[in-house]
Coordinates of N, CA and C in Angstrom, one line a residue:
X1 N 265.9 183.7 87.1 CA 265.3 183.5 88.8 C 264.1 184.5 89.0
X2 N 262.8 184.1 89.1 CA 262.3 185.2 89.6 C 261.6 185.7 91.6
X3 N 263.1 185.6 92.0 CA 262.7 185.2 93.3 C 263.7 183.8 94.4
X4 N 263.7 184.2 95.6 CA 264.1 182.1 96.0 C 263.4 182.9 97.1
X5 N 263.5 180.7 98.0 CA 263.2 180.8 99.1 C 264.7 181.2 100.1
X6 N 264.6 181.4 101.3 CA 265.5 181.4 102.2 C 265.3 180.4 103.6
X7 N 265.7 179.2 103.3 CA 266.0 178.4 104.6 C 265.5 179.0 105.8
X8 N 264.7 178.9 106.8 CA 265.0 179.8 108.1 C 265.6 178.3 108.9
X9 N 266.7 177.5 108.5 CA 267.1 176.9 110.1 C 268.5 177.0 109.3
X10 N 268.5 177.8 108.4 CA 270.1 177.1 107.5 C 270.2 176.6 106.6
X11 N 270.5 176.4 105.4 CA 270.8 175.3 104.0 C 270.4 176.7 103.2
X12 N 270.6 176.1 101.8 CA 270.6 176.9 100.6 C 269.7 177.2 99.7
X13 N 269.8 178.3 99.4 CA 268.4 179.6 98.6 C 268.1 178.3 97.7
X14 N 266.5 178.7 97.6 CA 265.4 177.6 96.3 C 265.3 178.5 95.7
X15 N 265.9 179.2 94.3 CA 265.6 179.6 93.7 C 263.7 179.0 92.9
X16 N 263.8 180.4 92.8 CA 261.8 180.1 92.0 C 262.4 180.5 90.2
X17 N 262.1 179.7 89.5 CA 263.1 179.5 88.5 C 261.3 179.7 87.5
X18 N 260.8 179.3 87.9 CA 259.4 179.7 87.0 C 258.0 180.2 87.4
X19 N 256.9 180.6 86.6 CA 256.3 181.7 87.6 C 255.1 180.7 87.9
X20 N 255.4 179.7 88.1 CA 254.3 178.6 88.4 C 254.6 177.4 88.8
X21 N 255.0 177.2 89.8 CA 255.6 175.9 90.4 C 255.0 175.4 91.8
X22 N 255.2 173.7 91.4 CA 254.2 173.3 92.2 C 255.5 172.5 93.3
X23 N 254.8 172.7 94.9 CA 255.8 172.4 95.7 C 255.2 171.1 96.1
X24 N 256.2 170.1 96.5 CA 255.8 168.8 97.0 C 256.7 167.8 97.7
X25 N 256.5 167.4 98.2 CA 257.6 165.2 98.6 C 258.6 164.9 97.1
X26 N 257.4 164.7 95.9 CA 257.1 163.8 94.8 C 258.0 164.8 94.5
X27 N 258.8 163.6 93.0 CA 260.0 164.2 92.4 C 259.6 164.9 90.8
X28 N 258.0 164.4 91.3 CA 257.7 165.4 89.7 C 257.6 166.6 90.2
X29 N 257.3 167.4 91.0 CA 257.3 168.1 92.2 C 258.3 169.6 91.2
X30 N 258.1 170.6 90.9 CA 259.2 171.7 90.3 C 260.6 171.7 92.0
X31 N 259.7 171.8 93.0 CA 260.4 172.2 93.9 C 260.2 171.5 94.8
X32 N 261.4 170.1 94.8 CA 261.1 169.1 95.8 C 261.4 168.9 97.3
X33 N 261.0 168.8 98.4 CA 261.4 169.0 99.9 C 261.0 167.4 100.4
X34 N 262.1 167.1 100.6 CA 262.3 165.7 100.9 C 262.1 165.6 102.7
X35 N 260.3 166.2 102.7 CA 260.3 165.9 104.2 C 259.4 164.7 104.6
X36 N 259.1 164.1 105.5 CA 258.1 163.1 105.2 C 256.5 164.0 105.8
X37 N 256.5 165.2 106.6 CA 255.5 165.4 106.9 C 255.2 166.8 105.7
X38 N 255.5 166.3 104.5 CA 255.3 167.4 103.8 C 254.4 166.4 101.9
X39 N 253.0 167.4 102.0 CA 252.5 166.2 101.2 C 253.5 165.7 100.0
X40 N 252.8 165.2 98.8 CA 252.7 164.6 97.9 C 253.1 165.9 96.5
X41 N 251.7 166.6 96.9 CA 251.6 168.0 96.0 C 251.2 168.7 97.6
X42 N 251.8 169.4 97.9 CA 251.7 170.1 98.7 C 250.9 171.5 98.7
X43 N 251.8 172.1 97.8 CA 251.1 173.7 97.6 C 251.6 174.6 96.5
X44 N 251.2 175.3 95.5 CA 251.6 176.2 94.2 C 251.8 177.2 94.9
X45 N 253.0 177.9 93.7 CA 253.3 179.2 94.4 C 252.9 179.9 92.7
X46 N 252.5 180.6 92.3 CA 252.8 181.2 91.1 C 252.3 183.0 90.9
X47 N 252.8 183.4 90.5 CA 252.2 185.5 90.1 C 251.8 185.5 89.7
X48 N 251.4 186.4 90.0 CA 249.8 187.1 89.6 C 250.5 188.5 90.0
X49 N 249.7 189.6 88.8 CA 250.5 191.2 89.1 C 251.8 191.1 89.9
X50 N 252.6 190.6 89.5 CA 253.8 191.3 89.9 C 254.0 190.2 91.2
X51 N 253.2 189.8 91.6 CA 253.5 189.4 93.2 C 253.1 187.6 93.4
X52 N 254.5 187.1 94.0 CA 254.1 185.5 94.2 C 252.4 185.4 95.2
X53 N 251.8 184.7 94.9 CA 251.2 184.2 95.3 C 251.0 182.6 96.2
X54 N 250.8 181.8 96.9 CA 250.6 180.4 97.3 C 249.6 180.1 97.9
X55 N 249.0 178.6 97.1 CA 247.8 178.0 97.0 C 248.2 176.7 97.4
X56 N 247.9 176.5 98.6 CA 247.0 175.0 99.4 C 246.8 173.9 98.6
X57 N 247.4 172.8 98.3 CA 246.7 171.8 97.3 C 246.1 170.7 98.5
X58 N 245.1 171.4 99.5 CA 244.0 170.0 100.4 C 246.0 169.1 100.9
X59 N 247.0 169.4 101.1 CA 247.6 169.0 102.1 C 247.7 168.9 103.6
X60 N 248.2 168.1 103.7 CA 247.7 167.1 104.8 C 248.7 168.2 106.0
X61 N 249.2 168.5 106.3 CA 250.1 169.6 107.4 C 250.5 170.9 107.1
X62 N 250.0 171.5 106.2 CA 249.2 172.8 106.0 C 250.1 174.1 105.7
X63 N 249.6 175.4 105.0 CA 250.5 176.5 104.9 C 250.6 177.3 105.7
X64 N 251.0 177.9 106.0 CA 251.1 179.1 107.1 C 252.4 180.3 106.0
X65 N 251.6 181.5 106.4 CA 252.1 182.7 106.0 C 252.5 183.4 106.9
X66 N 253.7 183.6 107.5 CA 254.0 184.7 108.8 C 253.6 183.9 110.0
X67 N 253.1 182.9 110.4 CA 252.6 182.2 111.7 C 250.8 182.0 111.4
X68 N 250.1 182.3 109.8 CA 248.4 182.2 110.1 C 248.3 181.3 108.6
X69 N 247.9 179.8 109.1 CA 247.5 178.5 108.2 C 246.7 179.7 107.0
X70 N 246.4 179.2 106.2 CA 246.1 180.3 105.3 C 245.8 178.8 103.7
X71 N 245.0 179.7 102.9 CA 244.5 178.7 102.0 C 245.1 179.2 100.6
X72 N 245.4 180.2 100.3 CA 245.5 180.7 99.1 C 245.6 182.3 100.1
X73 N 247.5 183.0 99.3 CA 247.4 184.3 99.9 C 248.6 184.7 99.4
X74 N 248.5 185.9 98.8 CA 249.9 186.8 98.7 C 251.0 187.0 99.6
X75 N 251.7 186.6 98.7 CA 253.2 186.9 99.8 C 254.0 187.7 99.3
X76 N 254.4 189.1 100.2 CA 255.5 189.9 99.9 C 256.6 189.8 100.0
X77 N 257.5 190.5 99.8 CA 258.8 190.4 100.0 C 258.9 189.6 101.7
X78 N 259.9 189.2 102.1 CA 259.8 189.2 103.4 C 259.2 188.4 104.3
X79 N 258.0 188.0 103.8 CA 257.4 186.8 104.5 C 257.8 185.7 104.8
X80 N 257.3 184.9 105.4 CA 257.8 183.9 105.9 C 257.0 183.1 105.6
X81 N 256.7 181.9 104.9 CA 256.4 180.7 104.3 C 256.5 179.3 104.8
X82 N 255.9 179.3 105.7 CA 255.9 177.8 105.9 C 255.2 176.3 105.5
X83 N 256.0 175.3 104.8 CA 255.2 174.1 104.6 C 255.5 173.3 105.3
X84 N 254.3 172.5 105.7 CA 253.9 171.9 106.6 C 255.0 172.3 108.3
X85 N 256.2 172.2 108.6 CA 257.1 172.9 109.8 C 258.0 173.7 109.1
X86 N 258.5 173.6 108.1 CA 259.5 173.8 107.2 C 259.8 175.1 106.5
X87 N 260.0 176.2 107.2 CA 260.1 178.0 107.2 C 260.9 178.7 106.2
X88 N 260.4 179.4 105.1 CA 261.4 180.0 104.3 C 260.9 181.4 104.1
X89 N 261.7 182.0 104.1 CA 261.8 183.7 104.1 C 261.6 183.7 102.3
X90 N 260.5 184.7 102.2 CA 260.8 184.3 100.5 C 261.0 186.3 99.8
X91 N 262.2 185.8 99.0 CA 262.6 186.8 98.8 C 262.5 187.2 97.1
X92 N 262.0 188.6 96.5 CA 261.7 189.1 95.0 C 261.4 190.0 95.1
X93 N 261.7 190.8 94.0 CA 261.4 192.4 93.7 C 260.6 192.4 92.9
X94 N 259.4 192.6 93.4 CA 257.7 193.1 92.6 C 257.6 193.9 91.5
X95 N 258.4 195.0 91.3 CA 259.1 195.3 90.4 C 259.6 194.8 88.9
X96 N 260.6 194.0 89.1 CA 261.0 193.2 88.2 C 260.4 191.9 87.7
X97 N 258.7 191.6 88.4 CA 258.2 191.0 87.7 C 256.8 191.3 87.4
X98 N 257.1 192.8 87.0 CA 256.1 193.7 86.4 C 254.9 194.0 87.5
X99 N 255.2 194.3 88.6 CA 254.1 194.9 89.4 C 254.2 196.3 89.4
X100 N 252.9 197.3 88.4 CA 252.7 198.3 88.2 C 251.2 198.8 90.0
X101 N 252.1 199.5 90.0 CA 251.1 200.3 91.1 C 251.1 199.9 92.6
X102 N 249.6 199.8 93.2 CA 249.4 198.9 94.3 C 249.3 197.6 94.2
X103 N 249.9 196.8 95.1 CA 249.8 195.1 95.1 C 248.2 195.3 94.9
X104 N 248.6 193.5 94.0 CA 246.6 193.3 93.9 C 245.6 192.6 95.0
X105 N 244.9 192.7 95.1 CA 244.4 192.6 96.2 C 244.6 190.8 97.1
X106 N 244.7 190.7 98.4 CA 245.8 188.9 98.4 C 244.2 188.3 98.4
X107 N 244.2 187.3 98.0 CA 243.1 186.3 98.0 C 242.0 186.1 99.1
X108 N 242.4 186.0 100.0 CA 242.1 186.1 102.0 C 241.3 187.0 101.9
X109 N 241.4 188.2 101.4 CA 240.9 189.2 101.5 C 239.1 189.3 100.3
X110 N 239.9 188.9 99.0 CA 239.5 189.4 98.5 C 237.5 188.1 98.4
X111 N 237.5 187.4 99.3 CA 237.2 185.9 99.3 C 236.1 185.6 100.6
X112 N 236.8 186.6 101.2 CA 236.5 186.7 102.9 C 235.4 185.9 103.4
X113 N 234.3 186.6 102.7 CA 233.3 186.6 102.9 C 232.3 185.5 102.4
X114 N 232.9 184.9 101.4 CA 232.4 183.9 100.0 C 232.4 182.4 100.6
X115 N 233.2 182.2 101.4 CA 232.9 180.9 102.2 C 233.0 180.3 103.6
X116 N 233.1 179.4 104.0 CA 232.3 179.4 105.8 C 233.6 179.3 105.9
X117 N 233.0 179.7 108.1 CA 234.2 180.0 108.5 C 235.2 178.6 109.0
X118 N 233.8 177.1 108.5 CA 234.9 176.0 109.0 C 236.0 175.7 107.4
X119 N 235.2 175.8 106.5 CA 235.5 175.8 105.0 C 236.8 176.6 105.0
X120 N 236.9 177.7 105.6 CA 238.0 178.7 105.4 C 239.3 178.4 106.2
X121 N 238.5 177.8 107.8 CA 239.5 176.8 108.5 C 240.1 175.3 107.9
X122 N 239.8 174.8 107.5 CA 240.6 173.4 106.4 C 239.8 172.5 107.2
X123 N 238.5 172.5 107.2 CA 237.2 171.9 108.3 C 236.5 170.9 107.3
X124 N 235.5 170.4 107.8 CA 235.1 169.6 107.3 C 233.5 169.8 107.7
X125 N 232.4 169.9 107.6 CA 231.6 169.3 107.9 C 231.2 168.0 107.8
X126 N 230.5 167.5 109.2 CA 230.4 166.0 108.8 C 228.8 166.0 108.7
X127 N 229.0 165.2 107.0 CA 227.5 164.5 106.5 C 227.4 162.9 107.2
X128 N 226.0 162.8 107.7 CA 225.9 161.7 107.7 C 224.8 161.3 107.1
X129 N 224.4 159.7 106.3 CA 224.1 159.7 106.1 C 222.4 159.9 106.6
X130 N 221.2 160.0 105.2 CA 219.6 159.5 106.1 C 219.7 158.7 106.9
X131 N 219.1 158.2 108.3 CA 218.6 157.0 108.9 C 217.2 157.1 108.6
X132 N 216.5 156.0 107.8 CA 215.3 155.4 107.3 C 214.4 156.0 108.9
X133 N 213.3 156.6 108.8 CA 212.6 157.1 109.9 C 212.0 155.5 110.2
X134 N 212.2 155.4 111.9 CA 211.6 154.5 112.6 C 210.2 154.7 113.0
X135 N 209.7 152.8 112.9 CA 207.9 153.1 113.5 C 207.8 153.0 114.7
X136 N 206.5 154.2 115.1 CA 206.9 154.2 116.6 C 206.3 153.0 117.1
X137 N 206.8 152.5 118.0 CA 206.5 151.5 119.4 C 204.7 151.3 119.3
X138 N 204.2 150.0 119.2 CA 203.2 150.3 119.4 C 203.2 149.3 120.9
X139 N 202.3 149.7 121.8 CA 202.4 149.4 123.6 C 201.2 148.8 123.7
X140 N 200.9 147.4 124.2 CA 199.5 147.0 124.1 C 198.7 147.9 125.4
X141 N 199.4 148.4 126.9 CA 198.7 149.1 127.7 C 198.4 150.5 127.2
X142 N 198.1 151.0 126.0 CA 197.5 152.0 126.0 C 196.3 152.2 125.7
X143 N 196.1 153.5 126.6 CA 194.3 153.7 126.7 C 194.2 154.5 125.7
X144 N 192.8 154.2 125.4 CA 192.1 156.0 124.7 C 191.0 155.9 125.1
X145 N 190.8 157.7 126.1 CA 189.7 158.0 126.1 C 188.6 159.1 125.2
X146 N 187.7 158.1 125.5 CA 186.4 158.8 124.7 C 185.3 159.6 125.8
X147 N 185.4 160.4 124.8 CA 184.1 161.5 125.4 C 182.6 160.8 125.0
X148 N 181.5 160.4 125.3 CA 180.2 159.9 125.1 C 179.7 161.3 124.7
X149 N 178.5 161.4 124.4 CA 177.3 162.2 124.1 C 176.4 162.3 125.1
X150 N 176.4 161.6 126.3 CA 176.2 162.1 127.2 C 176.5 162.9 128.6
X151 N 178.0 163.6 128.3 CA 178.9 163.9 128.7 C 179.7 162.5 129.7
X152 N 179.2 162.0 130.1 CA 180.1 160.7 130.4 C 180.9 160.0 130.1
X153 N 182.2 160.4 130.7 CA 183.8 159.2 130.3 C 183.4 158.1 129.5
X154 N 183.9 157.4 129.3 CA 184.1 156.1 128.6 C 185.7 155.3 128.5
X155 N 186.2 154.7 129.6 CA 187.5 154.4 129.1 C 187.8 153.0 128.6
X156 N 188.7 153.2 127.6 CA 188.3 151.6 127.3 C 190.1 151.2 126.8
X157 N 190.5 150.2 127.3 CA 191.9 149.6 126.6 C 191.7 149.3 125.0
X158 N 192.9 149.7 124.3 CA 192.3 149.3 122.9 C 193.0 148.3 122.7
X159 N 193.2 147.5 123.4 CA 193.3 145.4 123.2 C 192.2 144.6 124.0
X160 N 191.3 145.5 124.6 CA 190.3 144.6 125.1 C 189.0 145.0 124.1
X161 N 188.6 143.3 124.2 CA 187.0 143.5 123.2 C 185.8 144.6 123.5
X162 N 185.1 145.4 122.8 CA 184.1 146.0 123.7 C 182.7 145.9 123.3

Protein backbone atom coordinates (compact mmCIF):
# COMPACT_ATOMS: atom_id res chain seq x y z
CA UNK A 1 0.00 0.00 0.00
CA UNK A 2 1.33 3.45 -0.98
CA UNK A 3 -0.89 5.53 1.32
CA UNK A 4 -4.55 6.16 1.89
CA UNK A 5 -7.32 8.72 1.60
CA UNK A 6 -9.28 9.31 4.82
CA UNK A 7 -12.87 10.54 4.18
CA UNK A 8 -13.54 13.82 6.01
CA UNK A 9 -17.14 12.99 6.88
CA UNK A 10 -16.51 9.53 8.20
CA UNK A 11 -16.26 6.26 6.37
CA UNK A 12 -13.63 3.68 5.52
CA UNK A 13 -10.16 4.77 4.40
CA UNK A 14 -9.43 4.30 0.70
CA UNK A 15 -6.12 2.49 0.15
CA UNK A 16 -3.77 3.76 -2.56
CA UNK A 17 -2.74 0.39 -4.01
CA UNK A 18 -0.82 1.52 -7.11
CA UNK A 19 1.39 4.50 -7.95
CA UNK A 20 -0.93 5.63 -10.73
CA UNK A 21 -4.67 5.69 -10.06
CA UNK A 22 -7.70 6.89 -11.98
CA UNK A 23 -10.48 8.30 -9.77
CA UNK A 24 -14.06 8.62 -11.00
CA UNK A 25 -17.62 7.33 -11.05
CA UNK A 26 -17.08 4.58 -13.67
CA UNK A 27 -16.55 1.01 -12.52
CA UNK A 28 -13.41 0.86 -14.69
CA UNK A 29 -11.66 3.44 -12.43
CA UNK A 30 -9.09 2.36 -9.84
CA UNK A 31 -10.93 4.33 -7.14
CA UNK A 32 -14.68 4.38 -7.74
CA UNK A 33 -16.64 7.20 -6.09
CA UNK A 34 -20.34 6.53 -6.62
CA UNK A 35 -21.63 10.10 -6.40
CA UNK A 36 -23.62 11.88 -9.11
CA UNK A 37 -21.40 15.00 -8.93
CA UNK A 38 -18.21 12.99 -9.59
CA UNK A 39 -17.27 12.76 -13.28
CA UNK A 40 -16.81 9.41 -15.00
CA UNK A 41 -13.02 10.02 -15.11
CA UNK A 42 -12.62 12.81 -12.57
CA UNK A 43 -8.90 12.94 -11.73
CA UNK A 44 -5.66 11.03 -11.73
CA UNK A 45 -3.44 10.40 -8.70
CA UNK A 46 0.19 9.54 -9.38
CA UNK A 47 3.54 9.35 -7.57
CA UNK A 48 6.51 11.39 -8.77
CA UNK A 49 9.74 11.81 -6.81
CA UNK A 50 8.20 10.10 -3.77
CA UNK A 51 5.19 12.44 -3.58
CA UNK A 52 1.58 12.03 -4.65
CA UNK A 53 0.22 14.44 -7.24
CA UNK A 54 -3.34 15.02 -8.46
CA UNK A 55 -4.31 15.99 -12.02
CA UNK A 56 -7.85 17.05 -12.94
CA UNK A 57 -9.12 15.18 -16.01
CA UNK A 58 -11.37 18.06 -17.17
CA UNK A 59 -13.98 17.13 -14.59
CA UNK A 60 -17.27 18.96 -14.37
CA UNK A 61 -17.05 19.80 -10.63
CA UNK A 62 -13.30 20.16 -10.24
CA UNK A 63 -10.57 19.18 -7.82
CA UNK A 64 -9.46 21.19 -4.81
CA UNK A 65 -6.42 20.88 -2.56
CA UNK A 66 -6.75 22.57 0.82
CA UNK A 67 -9.75 24.52 -0.48
CA UNK A 68 -8.11 25.85 -3.68
CA UNK A 69 -9.18 24.61 -7.11
CA UNK A 70 -6.28 23.09 -9.04
CA UNK A 71 -5.60 21.45 -12.37
CA UNK A 72 -2.45 19.70 -11.15
CA UNK A 73 -0.74 19.88 -7.75
CA UNK A 74 1.56 18.02 -5.42
CA UNK A 75 -0.24 16.43 -2.45
CA UNK A 76 1.77 16.68 0.75
CA UNK A 77 0.94 14.38 3.70
CA UNK A 78 -2.01 15.86 5.59
CA UNK A 79 -3.38 17.86 2.64
CA UNK A 80 -7.13 17.73 2.07
CA UNK A 81 -8.09 16.59 -1.42
CA UNK A 82 -11.65 17.37 -2.55
CA UNK A 83 -13.05 15.45 -5.51
CA UNK A 84 -16.16 17.42 -6.46
CA UNK A 85 -17.37 18.14 -2.89
CA UNK A 86 -16.09 14.94 -1.29
CA UNK A 87 -13.06 15.67 0.91
CA UNK A 88 -10.28 13.24 1.87
CA UNK A 89 -7.18 13.73 3.99
CA UNK A 90 -4.09 12.37 2.25
CA UNK A 91 -1.91 10.02 4.35
CA UNK A 92 1.42 8.62 3.13
CA UNK A 93 5.15 8.70 3.82
CA UNK A 94 7.28 10.33 1.10
CA UNK A 95 10.38 8.48 2.36
CA UNK A 96 8.64 5.11 1.91
CA UNK A 97 7.78 6.13 -1.65
CA UNK A 98 11.41 6.97 -2.47
CA UNK A 99 11.61 10.70 -1.73
CA UNK A 100 15.16 12.01 -1.33
CA UNK A 101 15.98 15.62 -0.46
CA UNK A 102 13.50 18.46 -0.80
CA UNK A 103 10.08 17.87 -2.38
CA UNK A 104 9.85 18.15 -6.17
CA UNK A 105 8.45 21.46 -7.46
CA UNK A 106 4.73 21.77 -7.27
CA UNK A 107 3.33 21.61 -10.81
CA UNK A 108 1.24 24.72 -10.21
CA UNK A 109 4.35 26.65 -9.14
CA UNK A 110 6.49 25.33 -12.01
CA UNK A 111 3.98 26.31 -14.72
CA UNK A 112 2.48 29.44 -13.22
CA UNK A 113 3.58 31.69 -16.09
CA UNK A 114 3.19 29.21 -18.94
CA UNK A 115 -0.63 29.30 -19.05
CA UNK A 116 -3.13 32.16 -19.13
CA UNK A 117 -5.18 33.07 -16.08
CA UNK A 118 -8.37 32.01 -17.88
CA UNK A 119 -6.86 28.62 -18.68
CA UNK A 120 -5.54 28.09 -15.13
CA UNK A 121 -8.97 28.98 -13.74
CA UNK A 122 -10.54 26.37 -15.99
CA UNK A 123 -12.32 28.96 -18.13
CA UNK A 124 -12.26 29.01 -21.88
CA UNK A 125 -12.38 32.13 -24.01
CA UNK A 126 -15.36 31.94 -26.35
CA UNK A 127 -14.23 32.04 -29.96
CA UNK A 128 -16.99 33.14 -32.29
CA UNK A 129 -16.85 32.26 -35.98
CA UNK A 130 -15.87 35.13 -38.23
CA UNK A 131 -18.83 36.97 -39.73
CA UNK A 132 -18.68 37.97 -43.40
CA UNK A 133 -18.18 41.68 -43.89
CA UNK A 134 -21.42 43.50 -44.65
CA UNK A 135 -21.44 45.96 -47.53
CA UNK A 136 -22.11 49.51 -46.47
CA UNK A 137 -25.67 50.53 -47.26
CA UNK A 138 -26.05 52.98 -50.13
CA UNK A 139 -28.26 55.89 -49.30
CA UNK A 140 -30.10 57.63 -52.13
CA UNK A 141 -29.85 60.94 -50.36
CA UNK A 142 -26.05 61.11 -50.32
CA UNK A 143 -24.63 64.42 -51.44
CA UNK A 144 -21.29 64.89 -53.12
CA UNK A 145 -19.44 68.15 -52.74
CA UNK A 146 -17.17 69.04 -55.66
CA UNK A 147 -14.76 71.97 -55.75
CA UNK A 148 -14.35 73.54 -59.16
CA UNK A 149 -11.30 75.24 -60.65
CA UNK A 150 -12.79 78.69 -60.45
CA UNK A 151 -13.13 78.45 -56.65
CA UNK A 152 -16.92 78.21 -56.70
CA UNK A 153 -18.62 75.26 -55.01
CA UNK A 154 -20.79 72.87 -56.99
CA UNK A 155 -23.24 70.88 -54.95
CA UNK A 156 -24.74 67.90 -56.77
CA UNK A 157 -26.80 64.93 -55.67
CA UNK A 158 -25.45 61.53 -56.79
CA UNK A 159 -28.82 60.35 -57.97
CA UNK A 160 -29.66 63.41 -60.06
CA UNK A 161 -28.37 63.52 -63.62
CA UNK A 162 -25.92 66.39 -64.27
